PDB file of N, CA and C in Angstrom:
ATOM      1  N   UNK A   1     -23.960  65.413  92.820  1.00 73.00           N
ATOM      2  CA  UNK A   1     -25.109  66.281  92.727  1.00 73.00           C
ATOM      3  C   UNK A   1     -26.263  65.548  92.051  1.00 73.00           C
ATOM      4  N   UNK A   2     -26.246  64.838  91.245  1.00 78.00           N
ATOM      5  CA  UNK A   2     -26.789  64.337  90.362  1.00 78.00           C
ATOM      6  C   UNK A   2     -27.603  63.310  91.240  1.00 78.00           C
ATOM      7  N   UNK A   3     -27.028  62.373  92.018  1.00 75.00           N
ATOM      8  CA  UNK A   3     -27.785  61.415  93.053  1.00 75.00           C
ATOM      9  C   UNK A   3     -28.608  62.158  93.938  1.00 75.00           C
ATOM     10  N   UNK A   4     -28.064  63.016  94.792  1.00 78.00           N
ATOM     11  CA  UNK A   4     -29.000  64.387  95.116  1.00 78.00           C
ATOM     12  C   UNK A   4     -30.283  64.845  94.559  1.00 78.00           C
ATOM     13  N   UNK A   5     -30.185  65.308  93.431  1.00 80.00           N
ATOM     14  CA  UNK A   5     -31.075  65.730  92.178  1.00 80.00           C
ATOM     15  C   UNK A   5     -32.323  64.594  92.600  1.00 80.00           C
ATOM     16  N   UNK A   6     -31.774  63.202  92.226  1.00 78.00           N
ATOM     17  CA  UNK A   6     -32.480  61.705  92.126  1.00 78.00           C
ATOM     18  C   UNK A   6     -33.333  61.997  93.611  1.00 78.00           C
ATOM     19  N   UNK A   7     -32.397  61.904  94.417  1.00 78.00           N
ATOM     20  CA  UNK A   7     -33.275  61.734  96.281  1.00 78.00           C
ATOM     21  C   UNK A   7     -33.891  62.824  96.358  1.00 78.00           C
ATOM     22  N   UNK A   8     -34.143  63.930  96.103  1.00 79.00           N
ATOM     23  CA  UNK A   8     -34.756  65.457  95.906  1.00 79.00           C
ATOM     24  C   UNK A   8     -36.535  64.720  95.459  1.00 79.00           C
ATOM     25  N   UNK A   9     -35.886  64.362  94.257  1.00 83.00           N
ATOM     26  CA  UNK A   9     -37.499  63.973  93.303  1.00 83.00           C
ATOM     27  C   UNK A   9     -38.036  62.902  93.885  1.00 83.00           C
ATOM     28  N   UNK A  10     -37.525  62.204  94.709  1.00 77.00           N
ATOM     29  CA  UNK A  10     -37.993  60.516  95.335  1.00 77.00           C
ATOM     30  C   UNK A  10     -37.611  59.837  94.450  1.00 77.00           C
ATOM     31  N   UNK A  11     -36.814  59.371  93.289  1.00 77.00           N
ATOM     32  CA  UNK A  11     -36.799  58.791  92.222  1.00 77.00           C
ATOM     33  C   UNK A  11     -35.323  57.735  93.088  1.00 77.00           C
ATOM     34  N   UNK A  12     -35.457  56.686  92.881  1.00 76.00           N
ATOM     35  CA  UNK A  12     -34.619  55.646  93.445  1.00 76.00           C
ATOM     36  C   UNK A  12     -33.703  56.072  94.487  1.00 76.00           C
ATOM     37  N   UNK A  13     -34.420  55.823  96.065  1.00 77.00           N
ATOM     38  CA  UNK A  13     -33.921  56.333  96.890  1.00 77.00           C
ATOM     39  C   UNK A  13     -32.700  55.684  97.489  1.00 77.00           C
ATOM     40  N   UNK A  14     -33.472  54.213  97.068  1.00 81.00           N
ATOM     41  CA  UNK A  14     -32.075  52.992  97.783  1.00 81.00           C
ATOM     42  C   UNK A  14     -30.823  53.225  96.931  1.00 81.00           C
ATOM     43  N   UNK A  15     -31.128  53.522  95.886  1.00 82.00           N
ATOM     44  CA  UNK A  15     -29.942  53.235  94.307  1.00 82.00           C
ATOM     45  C   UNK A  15     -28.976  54.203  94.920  1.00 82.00           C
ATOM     46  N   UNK A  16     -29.369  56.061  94.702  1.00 82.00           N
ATOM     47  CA  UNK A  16     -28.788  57.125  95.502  1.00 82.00           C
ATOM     48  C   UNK A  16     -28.098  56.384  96.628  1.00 82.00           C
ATOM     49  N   UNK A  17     -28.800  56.302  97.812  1.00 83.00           N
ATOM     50  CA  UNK A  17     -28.116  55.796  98.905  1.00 83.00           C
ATOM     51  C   UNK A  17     -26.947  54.793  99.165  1.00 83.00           C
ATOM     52  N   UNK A  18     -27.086  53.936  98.217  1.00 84.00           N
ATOM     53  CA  UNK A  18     -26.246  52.911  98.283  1.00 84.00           C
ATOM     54  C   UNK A  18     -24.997  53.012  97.405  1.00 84.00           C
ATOM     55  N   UNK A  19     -25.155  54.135  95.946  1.00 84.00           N
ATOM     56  CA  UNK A  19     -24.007  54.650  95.366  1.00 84.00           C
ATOM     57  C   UNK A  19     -23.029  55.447  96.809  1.00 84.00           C
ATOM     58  N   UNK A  20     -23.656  56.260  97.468  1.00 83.00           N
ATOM     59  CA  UNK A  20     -23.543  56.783  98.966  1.00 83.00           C
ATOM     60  C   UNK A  20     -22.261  56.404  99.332  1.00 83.00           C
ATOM     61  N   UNK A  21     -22.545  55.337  99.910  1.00 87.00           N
ATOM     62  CA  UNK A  21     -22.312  54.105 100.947  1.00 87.00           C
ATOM     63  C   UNK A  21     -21.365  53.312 100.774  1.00 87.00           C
ATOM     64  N   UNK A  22     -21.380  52.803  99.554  1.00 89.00           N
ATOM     65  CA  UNK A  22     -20.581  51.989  99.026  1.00 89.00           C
ATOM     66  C   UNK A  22     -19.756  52.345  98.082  1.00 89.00           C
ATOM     67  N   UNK A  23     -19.433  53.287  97.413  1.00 89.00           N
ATOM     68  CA  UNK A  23     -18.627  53.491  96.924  1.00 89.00           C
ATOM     69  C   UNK A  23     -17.517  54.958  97.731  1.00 89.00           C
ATOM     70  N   UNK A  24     -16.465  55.429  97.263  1.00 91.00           N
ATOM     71  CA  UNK A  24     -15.843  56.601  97.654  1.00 91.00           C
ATOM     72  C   UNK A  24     -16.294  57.952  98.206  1.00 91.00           C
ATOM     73  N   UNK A  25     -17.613  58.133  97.623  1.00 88.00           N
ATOM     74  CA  UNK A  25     -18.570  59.663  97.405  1.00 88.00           C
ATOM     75  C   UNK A  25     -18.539  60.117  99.138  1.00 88.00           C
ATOM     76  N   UNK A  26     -18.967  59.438  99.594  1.00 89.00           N
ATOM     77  CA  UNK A  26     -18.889  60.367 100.846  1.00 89.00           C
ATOM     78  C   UNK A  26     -17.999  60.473 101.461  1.00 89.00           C
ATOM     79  N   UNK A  27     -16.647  59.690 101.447  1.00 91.00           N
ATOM     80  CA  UNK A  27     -16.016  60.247 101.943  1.00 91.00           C
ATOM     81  C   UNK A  27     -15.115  61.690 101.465  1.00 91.00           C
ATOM     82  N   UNK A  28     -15.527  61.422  99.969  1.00 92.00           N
ATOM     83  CA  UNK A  28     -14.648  62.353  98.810  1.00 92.00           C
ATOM     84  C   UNK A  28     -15.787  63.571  99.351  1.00 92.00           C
ATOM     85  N   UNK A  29     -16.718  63.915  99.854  1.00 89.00           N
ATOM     86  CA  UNK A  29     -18.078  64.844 100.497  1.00 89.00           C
ATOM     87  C   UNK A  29     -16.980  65.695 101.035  1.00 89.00           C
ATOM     88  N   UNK A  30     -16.776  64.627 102.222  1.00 89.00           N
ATOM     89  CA  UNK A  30     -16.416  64.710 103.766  1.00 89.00           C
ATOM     90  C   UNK A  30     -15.124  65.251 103.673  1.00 89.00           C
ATOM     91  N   UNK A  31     -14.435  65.203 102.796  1.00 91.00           N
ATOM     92  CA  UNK A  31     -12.876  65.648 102.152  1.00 91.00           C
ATOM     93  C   UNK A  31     -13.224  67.131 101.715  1.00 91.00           C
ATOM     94  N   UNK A  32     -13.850  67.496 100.867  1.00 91.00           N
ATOM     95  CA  UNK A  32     -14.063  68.145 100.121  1.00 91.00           C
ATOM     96  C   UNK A  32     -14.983  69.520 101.154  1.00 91.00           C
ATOM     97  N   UNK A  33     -15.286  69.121 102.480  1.00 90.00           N
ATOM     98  CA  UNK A  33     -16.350  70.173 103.079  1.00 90.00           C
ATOM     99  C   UNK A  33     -14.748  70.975 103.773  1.00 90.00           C
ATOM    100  N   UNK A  34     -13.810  70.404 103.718  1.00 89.00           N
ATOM    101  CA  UNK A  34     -12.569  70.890 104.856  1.00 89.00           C
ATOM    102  C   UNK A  34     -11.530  71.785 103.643  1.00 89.00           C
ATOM    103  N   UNK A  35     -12.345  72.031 102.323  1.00 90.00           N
ATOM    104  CA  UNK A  35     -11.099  72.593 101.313  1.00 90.00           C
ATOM    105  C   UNK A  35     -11.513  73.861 101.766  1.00 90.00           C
ATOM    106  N   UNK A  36     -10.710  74.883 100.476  1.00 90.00           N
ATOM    107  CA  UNK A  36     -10.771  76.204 100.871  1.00 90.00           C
ATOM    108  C   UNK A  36     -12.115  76.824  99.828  1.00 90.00           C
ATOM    109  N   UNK A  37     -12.406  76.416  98.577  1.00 91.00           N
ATOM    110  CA  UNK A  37     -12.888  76.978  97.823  1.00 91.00           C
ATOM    111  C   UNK A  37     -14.891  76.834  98.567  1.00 91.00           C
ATOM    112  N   UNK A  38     -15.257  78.215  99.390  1.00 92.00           N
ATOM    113  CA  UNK A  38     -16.227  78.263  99.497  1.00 92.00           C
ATOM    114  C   UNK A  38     -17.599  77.749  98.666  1.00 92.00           C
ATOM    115  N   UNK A  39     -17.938  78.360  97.479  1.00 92.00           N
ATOM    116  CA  UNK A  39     -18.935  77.807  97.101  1.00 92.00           C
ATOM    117  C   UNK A  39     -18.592  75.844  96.702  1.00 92.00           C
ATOM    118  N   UNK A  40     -17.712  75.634  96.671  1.00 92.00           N
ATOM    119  CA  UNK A  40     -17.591  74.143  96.531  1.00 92.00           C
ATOM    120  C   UNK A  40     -18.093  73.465  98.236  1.00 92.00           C
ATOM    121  N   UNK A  41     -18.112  73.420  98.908  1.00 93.00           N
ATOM    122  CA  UNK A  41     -18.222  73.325 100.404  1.00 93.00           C
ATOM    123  C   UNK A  41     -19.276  73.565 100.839  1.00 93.00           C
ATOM    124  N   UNK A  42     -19.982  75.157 100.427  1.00 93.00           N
ATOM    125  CA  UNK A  42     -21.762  74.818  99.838  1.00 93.00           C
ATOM    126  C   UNK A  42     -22.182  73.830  99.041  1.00 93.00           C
ATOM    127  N   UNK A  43     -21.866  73.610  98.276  1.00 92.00           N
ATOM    128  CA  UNK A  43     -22.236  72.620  97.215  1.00 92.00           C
ATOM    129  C   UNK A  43     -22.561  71.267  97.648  1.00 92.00           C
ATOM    130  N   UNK A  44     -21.400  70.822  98.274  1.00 92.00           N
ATOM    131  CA  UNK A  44     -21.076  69.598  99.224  1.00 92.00           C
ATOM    132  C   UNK A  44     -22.270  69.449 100.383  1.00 92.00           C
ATOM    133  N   UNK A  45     -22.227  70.489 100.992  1.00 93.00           N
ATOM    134  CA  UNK A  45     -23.369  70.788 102.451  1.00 93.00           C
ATOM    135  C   UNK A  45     -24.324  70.754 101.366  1.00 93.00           C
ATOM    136  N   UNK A  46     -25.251  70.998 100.578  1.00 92.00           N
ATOM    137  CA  UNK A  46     -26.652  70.731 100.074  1.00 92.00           C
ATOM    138  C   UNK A  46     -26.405  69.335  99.789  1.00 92.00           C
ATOM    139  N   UNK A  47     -25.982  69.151  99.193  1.00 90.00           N
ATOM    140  CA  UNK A  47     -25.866  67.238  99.101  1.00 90.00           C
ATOM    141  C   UNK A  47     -25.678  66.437  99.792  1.00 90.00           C
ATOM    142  N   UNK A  48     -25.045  66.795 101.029  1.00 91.00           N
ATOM    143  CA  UNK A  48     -25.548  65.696 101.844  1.00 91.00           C
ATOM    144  C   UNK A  48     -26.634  66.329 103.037  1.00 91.00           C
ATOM    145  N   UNK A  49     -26.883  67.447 102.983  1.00 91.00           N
ATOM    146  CA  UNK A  49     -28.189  67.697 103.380  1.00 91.00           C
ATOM    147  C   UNK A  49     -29.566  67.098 103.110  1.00 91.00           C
ATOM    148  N   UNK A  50     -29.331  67.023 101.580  1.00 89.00           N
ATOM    149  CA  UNK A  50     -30.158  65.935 100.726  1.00 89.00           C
ATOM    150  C   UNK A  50     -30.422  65.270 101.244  1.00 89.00           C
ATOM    151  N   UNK A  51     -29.727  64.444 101.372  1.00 88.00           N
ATOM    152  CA  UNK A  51     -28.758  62.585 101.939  1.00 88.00           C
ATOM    153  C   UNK A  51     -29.771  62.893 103.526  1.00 88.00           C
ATOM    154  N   UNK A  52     -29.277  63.484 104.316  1.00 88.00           N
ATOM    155  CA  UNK A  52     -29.836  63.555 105.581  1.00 88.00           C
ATOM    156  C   UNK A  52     -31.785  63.876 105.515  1.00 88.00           C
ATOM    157  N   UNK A  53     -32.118  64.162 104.550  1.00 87.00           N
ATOM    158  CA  UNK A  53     -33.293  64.953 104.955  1.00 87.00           C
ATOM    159  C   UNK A  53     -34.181  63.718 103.940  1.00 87.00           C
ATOM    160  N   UNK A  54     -33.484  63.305 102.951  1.00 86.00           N
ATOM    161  CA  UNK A  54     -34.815  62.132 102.570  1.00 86.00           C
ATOM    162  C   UNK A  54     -33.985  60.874 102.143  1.00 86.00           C
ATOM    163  N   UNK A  55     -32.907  60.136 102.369  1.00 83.00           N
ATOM    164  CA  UNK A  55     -32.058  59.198 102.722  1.00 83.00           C
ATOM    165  C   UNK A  55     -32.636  58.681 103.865  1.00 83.00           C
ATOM    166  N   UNK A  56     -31.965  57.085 103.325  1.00 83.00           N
ATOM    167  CA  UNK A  56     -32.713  56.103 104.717  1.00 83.00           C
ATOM    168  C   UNK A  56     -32.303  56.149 106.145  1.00 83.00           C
ATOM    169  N   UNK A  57     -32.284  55.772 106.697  1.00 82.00           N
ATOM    170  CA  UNK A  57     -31.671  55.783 108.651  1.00 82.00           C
ATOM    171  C   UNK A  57     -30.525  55.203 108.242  1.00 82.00           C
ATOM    172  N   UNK A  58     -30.172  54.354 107.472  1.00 85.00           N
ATOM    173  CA  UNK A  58     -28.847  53.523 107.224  1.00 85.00           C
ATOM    174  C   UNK A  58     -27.938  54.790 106.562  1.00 85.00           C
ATOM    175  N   UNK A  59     -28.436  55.285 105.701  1.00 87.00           N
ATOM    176  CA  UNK A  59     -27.514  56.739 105.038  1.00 87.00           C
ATOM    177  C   UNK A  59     -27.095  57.320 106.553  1.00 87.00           C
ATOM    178  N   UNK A  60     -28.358  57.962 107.017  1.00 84.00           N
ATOM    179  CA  UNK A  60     -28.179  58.942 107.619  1.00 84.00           C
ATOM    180  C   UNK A  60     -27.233  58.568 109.078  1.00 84.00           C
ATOM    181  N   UNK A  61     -27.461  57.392 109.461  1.00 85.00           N
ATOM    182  CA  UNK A  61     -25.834  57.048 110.410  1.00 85.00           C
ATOM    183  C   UNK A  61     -24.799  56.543 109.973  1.00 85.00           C
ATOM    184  N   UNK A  62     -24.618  57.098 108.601  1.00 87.00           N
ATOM    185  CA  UNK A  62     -23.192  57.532 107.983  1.00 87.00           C
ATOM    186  C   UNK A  62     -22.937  58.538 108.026  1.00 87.00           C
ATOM    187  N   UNK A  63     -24.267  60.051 107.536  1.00 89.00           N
ATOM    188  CA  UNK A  63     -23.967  60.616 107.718  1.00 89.00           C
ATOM    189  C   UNK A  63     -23.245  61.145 108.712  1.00 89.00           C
ATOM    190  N   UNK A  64     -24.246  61.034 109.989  1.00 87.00           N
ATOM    191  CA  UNK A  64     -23.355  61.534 111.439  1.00 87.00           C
ATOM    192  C   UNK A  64     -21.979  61.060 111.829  1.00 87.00           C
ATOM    193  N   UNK A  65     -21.485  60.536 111.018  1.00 85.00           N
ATOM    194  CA  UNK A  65     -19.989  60.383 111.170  1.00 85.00           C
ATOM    195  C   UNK A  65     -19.123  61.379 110.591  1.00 85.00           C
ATOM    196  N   UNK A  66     -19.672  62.546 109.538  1.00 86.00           N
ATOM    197  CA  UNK A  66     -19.439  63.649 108.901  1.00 86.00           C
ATOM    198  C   UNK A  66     -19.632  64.831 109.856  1.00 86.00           C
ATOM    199  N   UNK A  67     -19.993  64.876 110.990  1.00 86.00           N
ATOM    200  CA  UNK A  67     -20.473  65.804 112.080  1.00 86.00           C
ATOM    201  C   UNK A  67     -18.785  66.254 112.098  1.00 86.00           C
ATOM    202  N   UNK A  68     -18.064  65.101 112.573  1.00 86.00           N
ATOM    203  CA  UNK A  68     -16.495  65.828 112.807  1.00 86.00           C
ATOM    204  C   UNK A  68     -15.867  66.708 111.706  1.00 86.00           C
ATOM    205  N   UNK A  69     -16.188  66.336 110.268  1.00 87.00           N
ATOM    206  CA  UNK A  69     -15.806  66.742 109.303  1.00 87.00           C
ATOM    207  C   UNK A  69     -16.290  68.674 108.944  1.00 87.00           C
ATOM    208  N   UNK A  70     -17.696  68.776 109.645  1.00 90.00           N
ATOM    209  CA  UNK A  70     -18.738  69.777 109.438  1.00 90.00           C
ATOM    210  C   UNK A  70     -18.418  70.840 110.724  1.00 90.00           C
ATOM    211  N   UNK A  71     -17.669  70.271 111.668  1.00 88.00           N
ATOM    212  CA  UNK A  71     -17.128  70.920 112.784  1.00 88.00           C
ATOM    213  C   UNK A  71     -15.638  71.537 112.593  1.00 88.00           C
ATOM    214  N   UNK A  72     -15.334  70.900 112.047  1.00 88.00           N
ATOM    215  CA  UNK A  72     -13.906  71.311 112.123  1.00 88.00           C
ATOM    216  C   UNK A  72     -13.670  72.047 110.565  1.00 88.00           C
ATOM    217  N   UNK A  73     -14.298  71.876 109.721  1.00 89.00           N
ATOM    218  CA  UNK A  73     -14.835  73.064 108.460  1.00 89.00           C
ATOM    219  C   UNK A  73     -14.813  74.551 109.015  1.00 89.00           C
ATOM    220  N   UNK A  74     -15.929  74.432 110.446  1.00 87.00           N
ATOM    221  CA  UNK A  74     -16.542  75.704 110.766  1.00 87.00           C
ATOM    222  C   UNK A  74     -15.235  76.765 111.320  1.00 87.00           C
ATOM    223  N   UNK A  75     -15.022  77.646 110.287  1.00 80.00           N
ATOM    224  CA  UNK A  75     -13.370  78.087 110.667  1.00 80.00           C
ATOM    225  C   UNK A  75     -14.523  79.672 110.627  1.00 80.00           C
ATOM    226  N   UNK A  76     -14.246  80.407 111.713  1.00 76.00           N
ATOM    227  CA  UNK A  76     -14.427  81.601 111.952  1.00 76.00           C
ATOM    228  C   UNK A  76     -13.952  82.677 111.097  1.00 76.00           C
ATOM    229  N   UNK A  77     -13.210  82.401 110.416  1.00 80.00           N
ATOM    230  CA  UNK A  77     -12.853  83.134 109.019  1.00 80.00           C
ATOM    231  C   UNK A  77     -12.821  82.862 108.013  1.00 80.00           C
ATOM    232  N   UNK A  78     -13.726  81.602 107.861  1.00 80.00           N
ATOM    233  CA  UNK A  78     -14.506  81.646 106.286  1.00 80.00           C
ATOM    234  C   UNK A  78     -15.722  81.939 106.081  1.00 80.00           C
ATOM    235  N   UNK A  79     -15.792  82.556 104.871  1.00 88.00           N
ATOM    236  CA  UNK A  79     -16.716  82.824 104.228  1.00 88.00           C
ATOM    237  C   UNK A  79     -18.052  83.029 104.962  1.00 88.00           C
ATOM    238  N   UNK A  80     -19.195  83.916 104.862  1.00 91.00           N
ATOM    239  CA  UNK A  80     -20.641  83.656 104.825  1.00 91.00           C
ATOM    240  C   UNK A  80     -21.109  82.405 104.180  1.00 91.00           C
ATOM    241  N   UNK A  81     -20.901  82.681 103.104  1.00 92.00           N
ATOM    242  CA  UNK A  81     -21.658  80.971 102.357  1.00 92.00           C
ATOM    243  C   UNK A  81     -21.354  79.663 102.617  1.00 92.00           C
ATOM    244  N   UNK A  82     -19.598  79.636 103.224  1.00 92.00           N
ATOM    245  CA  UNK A  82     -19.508  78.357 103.646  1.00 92.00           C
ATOM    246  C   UNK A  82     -19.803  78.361 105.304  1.00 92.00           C
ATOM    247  N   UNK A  83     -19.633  79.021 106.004  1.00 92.00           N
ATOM    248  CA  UNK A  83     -20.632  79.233 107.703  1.00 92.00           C
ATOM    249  C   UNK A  83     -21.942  79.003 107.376  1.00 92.00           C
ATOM    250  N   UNK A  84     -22.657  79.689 106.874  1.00 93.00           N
ATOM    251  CA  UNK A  84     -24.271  79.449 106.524  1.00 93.00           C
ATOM    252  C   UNK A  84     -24.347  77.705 106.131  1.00 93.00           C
ATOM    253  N   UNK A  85     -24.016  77.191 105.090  1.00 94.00           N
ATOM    254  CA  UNK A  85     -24.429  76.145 104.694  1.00 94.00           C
ATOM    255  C   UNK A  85     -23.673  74.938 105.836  1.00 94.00           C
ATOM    256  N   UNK A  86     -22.263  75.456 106.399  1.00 94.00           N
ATOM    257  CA  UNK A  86     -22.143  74.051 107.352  1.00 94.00           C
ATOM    258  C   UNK A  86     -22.929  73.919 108.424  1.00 94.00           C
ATOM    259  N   UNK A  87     -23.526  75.329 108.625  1.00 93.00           N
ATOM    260  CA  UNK A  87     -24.395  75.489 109.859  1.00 93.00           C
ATOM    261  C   UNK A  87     -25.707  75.153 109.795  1.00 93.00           C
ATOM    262  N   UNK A  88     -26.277  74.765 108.547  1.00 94.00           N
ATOM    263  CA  UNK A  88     -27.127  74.756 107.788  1.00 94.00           C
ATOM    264  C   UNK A  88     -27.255  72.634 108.028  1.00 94.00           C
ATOM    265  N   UNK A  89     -26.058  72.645 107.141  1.00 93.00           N
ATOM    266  CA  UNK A  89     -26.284  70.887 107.567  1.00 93.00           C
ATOM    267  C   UNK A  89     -26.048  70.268 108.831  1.00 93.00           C
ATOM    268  N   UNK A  90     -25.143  70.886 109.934  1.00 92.00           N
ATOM    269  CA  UNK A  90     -25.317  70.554 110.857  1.00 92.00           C
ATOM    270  C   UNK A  90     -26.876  70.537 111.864  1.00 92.00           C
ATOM    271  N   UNK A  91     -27.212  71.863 111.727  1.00 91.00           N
ATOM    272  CA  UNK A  91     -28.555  71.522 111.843  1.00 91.00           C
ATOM    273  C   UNK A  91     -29.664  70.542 111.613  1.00 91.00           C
ATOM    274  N   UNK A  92     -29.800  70.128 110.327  1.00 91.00           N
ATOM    275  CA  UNK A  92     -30.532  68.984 109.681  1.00 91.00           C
ATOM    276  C   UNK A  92     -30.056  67.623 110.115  1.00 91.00           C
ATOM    277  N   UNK A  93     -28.449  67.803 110.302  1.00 89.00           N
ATOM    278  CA  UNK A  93     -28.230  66.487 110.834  1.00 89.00           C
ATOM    279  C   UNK A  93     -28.807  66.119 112.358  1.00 89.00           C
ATOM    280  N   UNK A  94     -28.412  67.439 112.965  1.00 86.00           N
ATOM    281  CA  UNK A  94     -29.127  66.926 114.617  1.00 86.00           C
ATOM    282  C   UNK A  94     -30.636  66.844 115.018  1.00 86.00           C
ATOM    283  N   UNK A  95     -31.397  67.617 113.906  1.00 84.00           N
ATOM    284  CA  UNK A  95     -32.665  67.213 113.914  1.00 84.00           C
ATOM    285  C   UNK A  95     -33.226  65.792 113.609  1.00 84.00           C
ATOM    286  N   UNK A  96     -32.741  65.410 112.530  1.00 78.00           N
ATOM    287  CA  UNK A  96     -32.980  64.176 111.723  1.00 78.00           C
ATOM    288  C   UNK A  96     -32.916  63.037 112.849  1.00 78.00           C
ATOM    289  N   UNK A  97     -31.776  63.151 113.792  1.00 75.00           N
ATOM    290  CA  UNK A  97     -31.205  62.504 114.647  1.00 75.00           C
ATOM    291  C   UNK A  97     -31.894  62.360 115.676  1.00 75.00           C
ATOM    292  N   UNK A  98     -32.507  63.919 116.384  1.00 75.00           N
ATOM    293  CA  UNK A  98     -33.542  63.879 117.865  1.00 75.00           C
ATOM    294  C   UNK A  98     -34.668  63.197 116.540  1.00 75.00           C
ATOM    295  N   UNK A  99     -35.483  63.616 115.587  1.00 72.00           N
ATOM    296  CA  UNK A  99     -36.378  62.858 114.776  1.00 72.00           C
ATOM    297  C   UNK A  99     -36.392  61.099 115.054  1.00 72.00           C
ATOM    298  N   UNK A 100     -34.866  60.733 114.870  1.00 62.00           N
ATOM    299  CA  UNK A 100     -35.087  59.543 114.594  1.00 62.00           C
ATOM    300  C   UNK A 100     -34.812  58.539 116.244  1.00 62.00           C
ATOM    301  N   UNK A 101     -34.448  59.736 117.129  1.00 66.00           N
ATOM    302  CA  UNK A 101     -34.288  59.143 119.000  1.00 66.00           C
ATOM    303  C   UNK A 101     -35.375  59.220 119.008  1.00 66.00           C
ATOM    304  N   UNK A 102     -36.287  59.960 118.853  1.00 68.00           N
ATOM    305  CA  UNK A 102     -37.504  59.931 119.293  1.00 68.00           C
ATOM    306  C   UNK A 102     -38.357  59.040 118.564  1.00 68.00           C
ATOM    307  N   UNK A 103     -38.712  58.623 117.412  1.00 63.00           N
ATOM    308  CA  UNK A 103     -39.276  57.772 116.846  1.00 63.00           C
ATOM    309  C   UNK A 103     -39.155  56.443 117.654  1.00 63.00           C
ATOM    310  N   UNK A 104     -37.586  56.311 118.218  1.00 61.00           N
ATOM    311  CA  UNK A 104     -37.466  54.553 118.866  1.00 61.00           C
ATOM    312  C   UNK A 104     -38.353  54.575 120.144  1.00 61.00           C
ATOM    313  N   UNK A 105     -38.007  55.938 121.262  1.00 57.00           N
ATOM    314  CA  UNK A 105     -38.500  56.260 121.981  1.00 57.00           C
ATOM    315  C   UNK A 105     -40.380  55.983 122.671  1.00 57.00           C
TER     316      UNK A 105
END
């Protein structure tokens, strides 16, 4: 959350990103979006929403490797808060994505 917090304010975007990347954190994200405890799974989806929405192109095609993780979360009998928020980052991720096809384009 705390690196989040950092990429939120613009305050060392590479530093955030590359704690990211290189160390365990996202995949421990990506683990953590498939548990049961709803508001933890929100929690998770704003942070790497973060990650997707002001993270570099190098973050963010890590992120989209979390798409499987954010899909298979989406369980028809959980929660409002955890449906809202995976639906929430999935969104941002596929925007970010037509954003960044189209930029090469």
């Amino acid at each position: 959350r705390h690196l989040a917090d950092l990429l939120a304010k613009g305050q060392h975007p590479d530093v955030s990103g590359a704690v990211l990347l290189r160390t365990h954190c996202l995949e421990s994200l990506k683990q953590t979006l498939c548990g049961p405890n709803d508001e933890l799974v929100a929690g998770c989806a704003e942070v790497l929403m973060t990650f997707a929405q002001k993270g570099s192109y190098e973050v963010h095609v890590h992120l989209l490797q979390s798409l499987e993780a954010v899909v298979a979360a989406l369980d028809p009998a959980g929660g409002p808060t955890r449906t809202t928020a995976l639906a929430d980052l999935f969104v941002v991720l596929a925007v970010r994505t037509r954003e960044a096809l189209d930029a090469v384009a």
